Tab-separated table of C-alpha atoms and ligand atoms in Angstrom:
chain	number	residue	atom	x	y	z
A	1	MET	CA	14.400	-31.194	-5.264
A	2	SER	CA	11.688	-33.644	-4.262
A	3	ARG	CA	8.573	-34.445	-6.159
A	4	ALA	CA	6.548	-34.909	-3.103
A	5	LEU	CA	2.706	-34.168	-3.533
A	6	ALA	CA	1.896	-30.752	-3.321
A	7	PRO	CA	-0.723	-29.767	-0.517
A	8	ALA	CA	-4.100	-29.579	-1.876
A	9	THR	CA	-4.294	-25.721	-1.016
A	10	GLU	CA	-1.127	-25.081	-3.074
A	11	LEU	CA	-1.918	-23.427	-6.482
A	12	LEU	CA	1.553	-22.410	-7.727
A	13	ARG	CA	4.995	-23.196	-6.842
A	14	LEU	CA	8.309	-21.705	-8.070
A	15	ASP	CA	11.273	-23.707	-7.392
A	16	GLY	CA	14.697	-22.172	-7.852
A	17	ILE	CA	13.662	-20.138	-10.923
A	18	ALA	CA	16.605	-18.475	-12.689
A	19	GLN	CA	16.488	-16.398	-15.962
A	20	HIS	CA	19.447	-15.364	-17.898
A	21	TYR	CA	19.417	-13.343	-21.126
A	22	GLY	CA	22.321	-13.151	-23.533
A	23	LYS	CA	25.907	-14.432	-23.098
A	24	GLY	CA	29.256	-13.372	-22.172
A	25	GLU	CA	29.817	-9.571	-21.583
A	26	THR	CA	26.223	-8.727	-22.299
A	27	ALA	CA	24.676	-11.320	-19.986
A	28	VAL	CA	21.778	-10.144	-17.884
A	29	THR	CA	20.535	-12.133	-14.838
A	30	ALA	CA	16.809	-11.211	-14.691
A	31	LEU	CA	16.049	-13.796	-11.999
A	32	ALA	CA	18.507	-15.561	-9.752
A	33	GLY	CA	16.979	-18.498	-7.769
A	34	ILE	CA	13.246	-17.635	-6.902
A	35	ASP	CA	11.345	-19.876	-4.574
A	36	LEU	CA	7.707	-18.868	-4.081
A	37	THR	CA	4.384	-20.510	-3.458
A	38	VAL	CA	0.839	-19.229	-3.813
A	39	SER	CA	-1.977	-21.002	-2.117
A	40	ARG	CA	-5.642	-20.859	-2.598
A	41	GLY	CA	-7.141	-17.890	-0.944
A	42	GLU	CA	-3.918	-16.072	-1.049
A	43	LEU	CA	-2.961	-12.790	-2.876
A	44	VAL	CA	0.743	-12.149	-3.119
A	45	ALA	CA	2.144	-8.711	-4.070
A	46	ILE	CA	5.522	-8.305	-5.752
A	47	MET	CA	7.276	-5.025	-5.354
A	48	GLY	CA	10.621	-3.867	-6.559
A	49	ALA	CA	12.318	-1.293	-8.607
A	50	SER	CA	12.154	-1.126	-12.336
A	51	GLY	CA	14.135	-3.880	-13.892
A	52	SER	CA	14.176	-6.018	-10.729
A	53	GLY	CA	12.559	-8.867	-12.542
A	54	LYS	CA	8.879	-8.630	-11.706
A	55	SER	CA	7.357	-9.081	-15.180
A	56	THR	CA	10.008	-11.765	-15.970
A	57	LEU	CA	8.890	-13.670	-12.794
A	58	LEU	CA	5.131	-13.356	-13.810
A	59	THR	CA	5.628	-14.659	-17.354
A	60	ILE	CA	7.336	-17.611	-16.281
A	61	ALA	CA	4.935	-18.336	-13.548
A	62	GLY	CA	2.209	-18.163	-16.165
A	63	GLY	CA	4.047	-20.510	-18.473
A	64	LEU	CA	4.432	-17.918	-21.070
A	65	SER	CA	8.145	-18.440	-21.312
A	66	LYS	CA	10.475	-21.103	-20.028
A	67	PRO	CA	13.087	-20.270	-17.298
A	68	THR	CA	16.775	-20.942	-17.841
A	69	SER	CA	16.522	-23.110	-14.961
A	70	GLY	CA	13.980	-24.052	-12.027
A	71	GLU	CA	10.496	-25.551	-12.064
A	72	VAL	CA	7.037	-24.183	-12.261
A	73	ILE	CA	4.359	-26.332	-10.622
A	74	ILE	CA	0.802	-25.191	-11.181
A	75	GLU	CA	-1.831	-27.279	-9.139
A	76	GLY	CA	0.651	-30.188	-8.911
A	77	GLN	CA	1.558	-30.276	-12.597
A	78	TRP	CA	5.246	-29.644	-13.408
A	79	LEU	CA	5.148	-27.494	-16.551
A	80	SER	CA	8.450	-28.933	-17.834
A	81	ASP	CA	6.407	-32.363	-18.012
A	82	LEU	CA	3.658	-30.963	-20.008
A	83	PRO	CA	3.572	-30.705	-23.769
A	84	PRO	CA	2.891	-27.155	-25.310
A	85	THR	CA	-0.805	-28.100	-25.915
A	86	ARG	CA	-1.367	-28.840	-22.401
A	87	ILE	CA	0.347	-25.626	-21.144
A	88	ALA	CA	-1.789	-23.642	-23.749
A	89	MET	CA	-4.898	-25.494	-22.227
A	90	LEU	CA	-3.890	-24.684	-18.621
A	91	ARG	CA	-3.462	-21.007	-19.665
A	92	ARG	CA	-6.913	-20.934	-21.069
A	93	ARG	CA	-8.738	-22.572	-18.253
A	94	THR	CA	-6.865	-22.006	-15.094
A	95	LEU	CA	-4.789	-18.804	-15.413
A	96	GLY	CA	-5.841	-15.214	-15.955
A	97	PHE	CA	-3.143	-12.827	-17.049
A	98	VAL	CA	-3.166	-9.105	-16.988
A	99	PHE	CA	-0.245	-7.723	-19.099
A	100	GLN	CA	1.575	-4.576	-18.272
A	101	ASP	CA	0.515	-3.201	-21.706
A	102	PHE	CA	-3.208	-4.709	-21.609
A	103	ASN	CA	-2.846	-6.691	-24.829
A	104	LEU	CA	-6.240	-6.260	-25.997
A	105	ILE	CA	-7.188	-7.376	-29.592
A	106	PRO	CA	-8.312	-4.181	-31.544
A	107	ALA	CA	-10.608	-5.972	-33.761
A	108	LEU	CA	-12.757	-7.427	-30.994
A	109	THR	CA	-15.288	-5.584	-28.769
A	110	ALA	CA	-14.606	-5.293	-24.934
A	111	LEU	CA	-16.972	-8.236	-24.471
A	112	GLU	CA	-15.273	-10.409	-27.158
A	113	ASN	CA	-12.013	-9.730	-25.757
A	114	VAL	CA	-13.129	-10.877	-22.422
A	115	THR	CA	-14.929	-14.002	-23.628
A	116	LEU	CA	-12.159	-14.944	-26.095
A	117	PRO	CA	-10.397	-17.409	-23.701
A	118	LEU	CA	-13.817	-19.143	-22.966
A	119	GLU	CA	-14.669	-19.430	-26.707
A	120	LEU	CA	-11.425	-20.875	-27.423
A	121	ASP	CA	-12.104	-23.312	-24.651
A	122	GLY	CA	-15.319	-24.444	-26.121
A	123	TRP	CA	-17.827	-22.643	-24.175
A	124	LYS	CA	-21.343	-22.040	-25.611
A	125	SER	CA	-21.523	-18.446	-26.759
A	126	ARG	CA	-24.604	-17.757	-24.592
A	127	LYS	CA	-22.937	-18.980	-21.393
A	128	ALA	CA	-19.553	-17.247	-22.473
A	129	ARG	CA	-21.441	-13.933	-22.944
A	130	ALA	CA	-23.121	-14.170	-19.573
A	131	ALA	CA	-19.766	-14.768	-17.975
A	132	GLY	CA	-18.296	-12.057	-19.835
A	133	LEU	CA	-20.774	-9.533	-18.885
A	134	GLU	CA	-20.481	-10.579	-15.242
A	135	ALA	CA	-16.610	-10.102	-15.424
A	136	LEU	CA	-17.115	-6.646	-16.992
A	137	ALA	CA	-19.678	-5.657	-14.345
A	138	SER	CA	-17.160	-6.526	-11.665
A	139	VAL	CA	-14.969	-3.578	-13.053
A	140	GLU	CA	-18.035	-1.477	-13.564
A	141	LEU	CA	-17.807	-1.683	-17.503
A	142	ASP	CA	-20.738	-3.838	-18.515
A	143	ASP	CA	-22.162	-0.718	-20.271
A	144	HIS	CA	-19.185	-0.486	-22.475
A	145	ALA	CA	-19.345	-4.121	-23.606
A	146	ASN	CA	-19.809	-3.424	-27.367
A	147	ARG	CA	-17.129	-0.875	-27.510
A	148	TYR	CA	-13.747	-1.571	-29.327
A	149	PRO	CA	-10.533	-1.013	-27.403
A	150	ASP	CA	-9.780	2.060	-29.637
A	151	ASP	CA	-12.886	3.786	-28.286
A	152	LEU	CA	-12.022	3.207	-24.678
A	153	SER	CA	-9.769	5.357	-22.397
A	154	GLY	CA	-6.608	3.824	-21.168
A	155	GLY	CA	-8.037	3.099	-17.800
A	156	GLN	CA	-11.046	1.383	-19.278
A	157	GLN	CA	-8.842	-0.713	-21.541
A	158	GLN	CA	-7.015	-1.744	-18.460
A	159	ARG	CA	-10.221	-2.701	-16.654
A	160	VAL	CA	-11.250	-4.889	-19.736
A	161	ALA	CA	-7.936	-6.593	-19.585
A	162	ILE	CA	-8.589	-7.333	-15.827
A	163	ALA	CA	-12.076	-8.624	-16.623
A	164	ARG	CA	-10.526	-11.005	-19.190
A	165	ALA	CA	-8.138	-12.249	-16.450
A	166	VAL	CA	-10.933	-13.227	-13.966
A	167	VAL	CA	-13.566	-14.373	-16.393
A	168	GLY	CA	-15.160	-17.777	-15.775
A	169	THR	CA	-13.398	-20.194	-13.603
A	170	ARG	CA	-9.767	-18.792	-13.553
A	171	ARG	CA	-8.111	-19.908	-10.408
A	172	LEU	CA	-4.781	-18.333	-10.674
A	173	ILE	CA	-4.769	-14.647	-11.497
A	174	LEU	CA	-1.388	-13.097	-12.495
A	175	ALA	CA	-1.649	-9.289	-12.735
A	176	ASP	CA	1.296	-7.088	-13.994
A	177	GLU	CA	0.629	-3.435	-12.801
A	178	PRO	CA	-3.172	-3.861	-13.201
A	179	THR	CA	-3.964	-0.573	-11.766
A	180	GLY	CA	-1.168	1.656	-13.571
A	181	ALA	CA	-3.716	3.540	-15.662
A	182	LEU	CA	-6.444	3.871	-12.894
A	183	ASP	CA	-7.271	6.784	-10.697
A	184	SER	CA	-7.136	6.072	-7.058
A	185	THR	CA	-10.906	5.184	-6.569
A	186	THR	CA	-10.955	2.805	-9.630
A	187	GLY	CA	-7.726	1.365	-8.551
A	188	GLU	CA	-9.360	0.450	-5.108
A	189	LEU	CA	-12.507	-1.028	-6.901
A	190	VAL	CA	-10.331	-3.321	-8.735
A	191	LEU	CA	-8.425	-4.433	-5.767
A	192	ARG	CA	-11.542	-5.110	-3.892
A	193	MET	CA	-12.663	-7.157	-6.921
A	194	LEU	CA	-9.498	-9.206	-6.889
A	195	ARG	CA	-9.510	-9.498	-3.132
A	196	SER	CA	-13.048	-10.926	-3.241
A	197	ARG	CA	-12.068	-13.498	-6.038
A	198	VAL	CA	-9.238	-14.567	-3.896
A	199	ASP	CA	-11.278	-14.737	-0.821
A	200	ALA	CA	-13.677	-17.108	-2.841
A	201	GLY	CA	-10.786	-19.488	-3.373
A	202	ALA	CA	-8.580	-18.215	-6.226
A	203	GLY	CA	-5.069	-17.354	-5.870
A	204	GLY	CA	-3.128	-14.430	-7.335
A	205	ILE	CA	0.015	-12.519	-7.790
A	206	LEU	CA	-0.114	-8.715	-8.089
A	207	VAL	CA	2.865	-6.742	-9.449
A	208	THR	CA	2.668	-3.230	-8.357
A	209	HIS	CA	4.505	-0.127	-7.748
A	210	ASP	CA	1.724	1.273	-5.520
A	211	PRO	CA	2.114	0.514	-1.852
A	212	ARG	CA	-1.667	1.207	-1.230
A	213	HIS	CA	-2.490	-1.532	-3.660
A	214	ALA	CA	0.148	-3.991	-2.495
A	215	ALA	CA	-1.386	-3.602	0.947
A	216	TRP	CA	-4.446	-5.564	-0.144
A	217	ALA	CA	-2.197	-8.600	-0.485
A	218	ASP	CA	-1.733	-11.270	2.276
A	219	ARG	CA	1.981	-11.050	1.617
A	220	VAL	CA	4.303	-8.576	0.009
A	221	VAL	CA	7.324	-9.954	-1.665
A	222	PHE	CA	10.347	-7.436	-2.532
A	223	LEU	CA	12.563	-8.144	-5.456
A	224	ARG	CA	15.912	-6.675	-5.982
A	225	ASP	CA	18.156	-7.562	-8.908
A	226	GLY	CA	16.225	-10.759	-9.473
A	227	ARG	CA	16.357	-11.946	-5.968
A	228	ILE	CA	13.643	-11.845	-3.074
A	229	ILE	CA	15.108	-9.769	-0.468
A	230	ASP	CA	12.154	-9.744	2.025
A	231	GLN	CA	8.654	-10.662	2.600
A	232	SER	CA	6.087	-9.238	4.802
A	233	ALA	CA	2.968	-10.762	6.054
A	234	PRO	CA	0.904	-8.851	8.513
A	235	ALA	CA	-1.457	-11.119	10.449
A	236	GLY	CA	0.557	-14.194	9.411
A	237	VAL	CA	-0.141	-17.779	8.479
A	238	ASP	CA	-3.033	-18.190	10.874
A	239	THR	CA	-5.507	-16.075	8.889
A	240	LEU	CA	-3.925	-17.534	5.638
A	241	PHE	CA	-4.950	-21.025	6.607
A	242	ALA	CA	-8.291	-19.822	7.903
A	243	ASP	CA	-8.980	-18.347	4.582
A	244	ALA	CA	-7.753	-21.501	2.755
A	245	GLN	CA	-9.977	-23.647	4.735
A	246	ARG	CA	-13.035	-21.451	4.269
A	247	ALA	CA	-12.309	-21.677	0.381
B	1	MET	CA	-3.581	22.849	18.616
B	2	SER	CA	-6.415	20.756	16.998
B	3	ILE	CA	-7.965	19.468	20.195
B	4	ARG	CA	-8.512	23.002	21.453
B	5	GLN	CA	-10.197	24.003	18.184
B	6	SER	CA	-12.060	20.729	17.670
B	7	LEU	CA	-13.667	21.073	21.130
B	8	LEU	CA	-14.416	24.690	20.502
B	9	ALA	CA	-16.162	23.685	17.203
B	10	ILE	CA	-18.203	21.133	19.073
B	11	LEU	CA	-19.286	23.719	21.607
B	12	ASP	CA	-20.291	25.895	18.781
B	13	GLN	CA	-23.263	23.408	18.268
B	14	GLY	CA	-24.484	24.117	21.831
B	15	PRO	CA	-23.254	24.044	25.467
B	16	CYS	CA	-21.733	20.711	26.803
B	17	TYR	CA	-20.260	19.449	29.977
B	18	GLY	CA	-16.692	17.920	29.980
B	19	TYR	CA	-17.576	14.263	29.775
B	20	GLN	CA	-20.095	14.927	27.168
B	21	LEU	CA	-17.488	16.790	25.144
B	22	ARG	CA	-15.216	13.772	25.332
B	23	GLY	CA	-17.867	11.438	23.896
B	24	GLU	CA	-18.601	13.934	21.147
B	25	PHE	CA	-14.948	14.161	20.058
B	26	ASP	CA	-14.703	10.381	20.178
B	27	ARG	CA	-17.603	9.759	17.942
B	28	ARG	CA	-16.622	12.457	15.368
B	29	THR	CA	-13.034	11.124	15.093
B	30	GLY	CA	-13.623	7.480	14.664
B	31	SER	CA	-12.390	6.849	18.313
B	32	THR	CA	-8.927	7.255	16.991
B	33	TRP	CA	-7.545	9.706	19.436
B	34	PRO	CA	-9.182	9.107	22.859
B	35	LEU	CA	-8.933	12.093	25.131
B	36	ASN	CA	-8.914	11.839	28.994
B	37	VAL	CA	-11.154	13.855	31.109
B	38	GLY	CA	-8.183	15.768	32.483
B	39	GLN	CA	-7.218	16.912	28.982
B	40	ILE	CA	-10.781	18.079	28.396
B	41	TYR	CA	-10.987	20.075	31.574
B	42	ASN	CA	-7.356	21.572	31.012
B	43	THR	CA	-8.505	22.631	27.662
B	44	LEU	CA	-11.808	24.119	28.906
B	45	ASP	CA	-9.908	26.086	31.552
B	46	ARG	CA	-7.623	27.622	28.882
B	47	LEU	CA	-10.508	28.286	26.498
B	48	GLU	CA	-12.239	30.036	29.495
B	49	ARG	CA	-9.193	31.956	30.441
B	50	ASP	CA	-8.905	33.163	26.761
B	51	GLY	CA	-12.419	34.262	26.780
B	52	LEU	CA	-13.618	31.757	24.137
B	53	VAL	CA	-15.910	29.911	26.352
B	54	ALA	CA	-17.781	30.691	29.579
B	55	LYS	CA	-19.409	28.529	32.263
B	56	ALA	CA	-23.159	28.377	31.869
B	57	ASP	CA	-25.729	26.377	33.950
B	58	THR	CA	-25.182	23.481	36.151
B	59	ASP	CA	-27.702	20.762	35.767
B	60	SER	CA	-29.371	18.726	38.628
B	61	GLU	CA	-26.779	16.118	38.442
B	62	GLY	CA	-24.040	18.591	39.011
B	63	HIS	CA	-22.717	18.855	35.340
B	64	VAL	CA	-21.123	22.071	34.745
B	65	TYR	CA	-22.006	23.320	31.095
B	66	TYR	CA	-19.663	25.444	29.072
B	67	ALA	CA	-20.998	27.778	26.381
B	68	ILE	CA	-19.082	29.263	23.488
B	69	THR	CA	-18.611	33.010	23.264
B	70	ASP	CA	-18.807	35.256	20.276
B	71	ALA	CA	-14.995	35.348	20.329
B	72	GLY	CA	-15.007	31.669	20.325
B	73	HIS	CA	-17.448	31.411	17.559
B	74	ASP	CA	-15.017	33.707	15.440
B	75	GLU	CA	-12.160	31.483	16.352
B	76	VAL	CA	-14.148	28.417	15.045
B	77	THR	CA	-14.777	30.126	11.738
B	78	ARG	CA	-11.107	31.062	11.488
B	79	TRP	CA	-9.977	27.519	12.100
B	80	LEU	CA	-12.394	26.110	9.496
B	81	ASP	CA	-11.368	28.778	6.926
B	82	SER	CA	-7.681	28.367	7.147
B	83	PRO	CA	-5.382	25.419	6.157
B	84	VAL	CA	-3.529	23.346	8.503
B	85	ILE	CA	0.206	23.753	7.976
B	86	ARG	CA	2.186	20.807	8.788
B	87	THR	CA	5.432	22.081	10.211
B	88	GLN	CA	6.516	19.000	12.235
B	89	ALA	CA	5.350	15.857	10.432
B	90	THR	CA	5.812	12.642	12.502
B	91	ARG	CA	7.930	11.303	9.489
B	92	ASP	CA	10.665	13.644	10.581
B	93	GLU	CA	11.896	11.141	13.019
B	94	LEU	CA	12.318	8.779	10.227
B	95	ALA	CA	13.930	11.291	8.044
B	96	ILE	CA	16.468	12.388	10.656
B	97	LYS	CA	17.240	8.647	11.382
B	98	LEU	CA	17.957	8.045	7.589
B	99	ALA	CA	19.970	11.205	7.358
B	100	ILE	CA	22.138	10.428	10.148
B	101	ALA	CA	22.456	6.677	9.163
B	102	VAL	CA	23.799	7.880	5.698
B	103	THR	CA	26.664	9.670	7.442
B	104	LEU	CA	27.751	6.828	9.648
B	105	PRO	CA	30.493	4.192	8.464
B	106	GLY	CA	29.497	0.494	8.470
B	107	VAL	CA	25.718	1.087	8.236
B	108	ASN	CA	23.983	-0.842	5.441
B	109	ILE	CA	21.718	1.821	4.610
B	110	ALA	CA	19.747	-0.269	1.993
B	111	GLU	CA	18.969	-2.572	4.846
B	112	VAL	CA	17.736	0.174	7.006
B	113	ILE	CA	15.346	1.362	4.327
B	114	GLN	CA	14.249	-2.139	3.616
B	115	VAL	CA	13.337	-2.894	7.325
B	116	GLN	CA	11.537	0.312	7.536
B	117	ARG	CA	9.628	-0.331	4.270
B	118	ALA	CA	8.481	-3.732	5.376
B	119	ALA	CA	7.247	-2.399	8.556
B	120	SER	CA	5.416	0.495	7.005
B	121	LEU	CA	3.870	-1.852	4.598
B	122	ARG	CA	2.794	-4.088	7.332
B	123	THR	CA	1.017	-1.069	8.814
B	124	LEU	CA	-0.591	-0.292	5.551
B	125	GLN	CA	-1.722	-3.819	5.161
B	126	ASP	CA	-3.360	-3.793	8.623
B	127	LEU	CA	-5.051	-0.499	7.819
B	128	THR	CA	-6.327	-1.954	4.581
B	129	ARG	CA	-7.691	-4.900	6.288
B	130	THR	CA	-9.479	-2.730	8.764
B	131	LYS	CA	-10.927	-0.771	5.981
B	132	ASN	CA	-11.777	-3.872	3.848
B	133	ALA	CA	-13.892	-5.211	6.798
B	134	THR	CA	-16.380	-2.456	6.310
B	135	SER	CA	-18.222	-1.457	3.095
B	136	GLU	CA	-19.405	2.036	2.344
B	137	PRO	CA	-19.925	4.190	5.490
B	138	GLU	CA	-23.570	4.166	6.527
B	139	SER	CA	-23.667	6.867	9.128
B	140	ALA	CA	-21.894	10.183	9.905
B	141	GLU	CA	-20.008	8.434	12.471
B	142	GLU	CA	-18.752	5.791	10.209
B	143	LEU	CA	-17.902	8.221	7.606
B	144	ALA	CA	-15.847	10.081	10.124
B	145	TRP	CA	-13.998	6.974	10.931
B	146	MET	CA	-13.511	6.081	7.328
B	147	LEU	CA	-11.802	9.526	6.659
B	148	VAL	CA	-9.528	8.981	9.538
B	149	VAL	CA	-8.396	5.428	8.357
B	150	ASP	CA	-7.950	6.820	4.805
B	151	SER	CA	-5.739	9.647	6.098
B	152	MET	CA	-3.539	7.034	7.791
B	153	ILE	CA	-3.453	4.941	4.807
B	154	PHE	CA	-2.397	7.767	2.658
B	155	ALA	CA	0.233	8.827	5.164
B	156	ALA	CA	1.635	5.150	5.290
B	157	GLU	CA	1.742	5.049	1.531
B	158	ALA	CA	3.606	8.468	1.441
B	159	GLU	CA	6.140	6.952	3.803
B	160	VAL	CA	6.672	3.828	1.641
B	161	ARG	CA	6.916	5.833	-1.443
B	162	TRP	CA	9.346	8.209	0.120
B	163	LEU	CA	11.478	5.180	1.103
B	164	ASP	CA	11.474	3.818	-2.396
B	165	HIS	CA	12.601	7.253	-3.669
B	166	SER	CA	15.339	7.496	-1.038
B	167	GLU	CA	16.527	4.020	-2.002
B	168	THR	CA	16.924	5.079	-5.670
B	169	ARG	CA	18.492	8.410	-4.671
B	170	LEU	CA	21.037	6.567	-2.535
B	171	ALA	CA	22.010	4.053	-5.228
B	172	ARG	CA	22.540	6.965	-7.620
B	173	ALA	CA	24.493	8.841	-4.980
B	174	SER	CA	26.718	5.899	-4.179
B	175	ALA	CA	27.379	5.096	-7.911
B	176	ARG	CA	28.754	8.758	-8.158
B	177	GLY	CA	30.772	8.387	-4.940
B	178	PHE	CA	28.646	10.839	-2.938
B	179	ALA	CA	27.376	8.459	-0.241
B	180	GLU	CA	30.604	8.159	1.855
B	181	PRO	CA	30.334	8.286	5.553
B	182	LEU	CA	30.983	11.737	7.135
B	183	PRO	CA	33.944	11.597	9.733
B	184	LEU	CA	33.637	13.751	12.800
B	185	SER	CA	34.742	17.458	11.983
B	186	THR	CA	33.995	18.935	15.366
B	187	SER	CA	35.915	16.575	17.533
B	188	SER	CA	39.543	18.174	17.263
B	189	PRO	CA	39.909	20.604	19.930
B	190	LYS	CA	41.562	24.076	19.124
B	191	ARG	CA	45.309	23.904	18.827
B	192	GLY	CA	47.182	24.905	21.897
B	193	ARG	CA	44.337	24.854	24.297
B	194	PRO	CA	44.258	21.801	26.428
B	195	VAL	CA	40.835	20.536	26.971
B	196	LYS	CA	40.049	18.878	30.403
B	197	ALA	CA	36.950	17.004	29.745
B	198	GLU	CA	34.842	15.956	26.877
B	199	PRO	CA	31.610	17.609	27.957
B	200	ALA	CA	33.267	20.920	28.387
B	201	ALA	CA	34.494	20.692	24.840
B	202	GLN	CA	31.036	20.035	23.695
B	203	ALA	CA	29.535	22.873	25.609
B	204	ALA	CA	32.046	25.208	24.237
B	205	GLN	CA	31.048	24.259	20.665
B	206	ALA	CA	27.306	24.403	21.351
B	207	GLY	CA	27.030	27.911	20.099
B	208	GLN	CA	28.912	27.317	16.888
B	209	PRO	CA	27.075	26.657	13.526
B	210	ALA	CA	26.405	23.050	12.617
B	211	PRO	CA	29.054	21.386	10.333
B	212	ALA	CA	28.340	21.220	6.704
B	213	GLY	CA	26.841	17.846	5.732
B	214	PRO	CA	23.620	16.290	4.423
B	215	LEU	CA	21.832	17.066	7.549
B	216	THR	CA	20.927	20.778	6.721
B	217	THR	CA	17.475	22.049	7.217
B	218	ASP	CA	16.723	21.584	3.475
B	219	ALA	CA	17.620	17.809	3.722
B	220	VAL	CA	15.052	16.993	6.452
B	221	ARG	CA	12.298	19.073	5.026
C	301	ATP	N1	14.023	-10.360	-23.559
C	301	ATP	C1	14.965	-9.792	-22.938
C	301	ATP	N2	16.295	-9.770	-23.168
C	301	ATP	C2	17.283	-9.322	-22.424
C	301	ATP	N3	17.051	-8.769	-21.241
C	301	ATP	C3	15.735	-8.704	-20.780
C	301	ATP	C4	14.697	-9.348	-21.572
C	301	ATP	N4	13.502	-9.144	-20.870
C	301	ATP	C5	13.968	-8.485	-19.690
C	301	ATP	N5	15.316	-8.281	-19.684
C	301	ATP	C6	15.879	-7.662	-18.490
C	301	ATP	O1	15.614	-8.352	-17.285
C	301	ATP	C7	15.517	-7.444	-16.262
C	301	ATP	C8	14.164	-7.556	-15.566
C	301	ATP	O2	13.143	-7.117	-16.377
C	301	ATP	P1	11.682	-7.030	-15.884
C	301	ATP	O3	10.810	-6.762	-17.216
C	301	ATP	O4	11.397	-8.368	-15.362
C	301	ATP	O5	11.572	-5.965	-14.981
C	301	ATP	P2	10.445	-5.296	-14.010
C	301	ATP	O6	10.758	-5.602	-12.714
C	301	ATP	O7	9.088	-5.925	-14.546
C	301	ATP	O8	10.546	-3.747	-14.371
C	301	ATP	P3	9.365	-2.813	-14.724
C	301	ATP	O9	8.931	-2.298	-13.187
C	301	ATP	O10	9.932	-1.656	-15.294
C	301	ATP	O11	8.304	-3.276	-15.276
C	301	ATP	C9	15.795	-6.046	-16.801
C	301	ATP	O12	17.155	-5.773	-16.525
C	301	ATP	C10	15.503	-6.168	-18.279
C	301	ATP	O13	16.322	-5.304	-19.019
C	302	MG	MG1	7.448	-4.986	-15.512
């Protein structure tokens, strides 16, 4: 494994990621040697049966848990080299994460949930508020900014979680089933929004069971039993590079 | 057939000549299923034979106009009022392929499914790109086109979902030992009667009921 400089367009690289849980008889191999890169201007969809390792892959890619082996490289930084405080900073500034179960804080309003990562990062509250409202507007929820999660429907909570993942200057968006609770039209709204962020230069991984949503991605990666079994890319590298250069 | 009824429905808006009908059909269906002039005139002939349209005036340029009859108008109303029943979906080709493949020895069926799923997803990606290149439709023609693209998107999605479902079903079946290949059961000739050539044997069996197996009509439906 060489530590050659990553190309400038490369946002995320996973190098030989493996994840094992437990020992002996009860050992589970959730991931078995995953190599994957995501460039700027690229949206990658991950599909696969329940238990195939999609969420595990995403939490490792987002630095939320350490793999048993392998390397995660975000914008040229090897996570294994970074102290926890630097990884936390990376998560606050660079990464947007949409959890499968939303993970909203009940004591905060929709807007406060969205602006939390910015506030933690020392943004002035006026500026954070403006960015938060902009993110909420992108999922058509700015008129619900002051509601608490308990007073929102499941689909609305999911959209708040999505707004939190794209707020401010997030460059790498990792979304675990971000459309699970949404109806077909709202799901499409969210995908269009993610697509336009990515076209503007971000990168993203989208875990989904919905083929119609996976189709918004530049590449679809299929996982089975912790391995990548196939990848599909329609118009191929040409458009991908064109997108990256435009960004 | 829907071309016949579509043309009739257009004629219900006023008399048209053949070439004009072709253009009208085209712009109302997002130019997705281009018809040739021959198809149009064949259809008009049959509609005329069935008393649903009649030849009307010929203009100075020699265009022969066709006008709808009362019976034709009733037919249009009936068409719009009744649902379309899909008896032979195009996916049947795929269903049959998969059903056959399951019964053959030495076929990696999971691979067959995966190859198909990747291809179907690629189609879905292409359609989604096409759709993403346009915003909300701003004319009736664009709306018609969008409806057709959406319909293709949902059809491709259904195919991928069906493949996901089949994959899981197969995994369950093989875990329980029910996904074994089927040996030929029709090949052994009847005892005591020599068979000269293979085709003759097949012809003799043509009238017999199909052997039991996963390929019953229910499996394909
Ligand atoms: N903390 C853990 N301890 C033990 N096993 C785990 C743990 N987390 C996940 N697993 C196992 O790892 C495998 C992959 O799980 P993962 O959550 O990544 O699947 P997934 O593809 O996201 O599934 P789903 O579509 O249901 O969300 C599963 O077999 C799961 O049971
Ligand atoms: Mg999961």
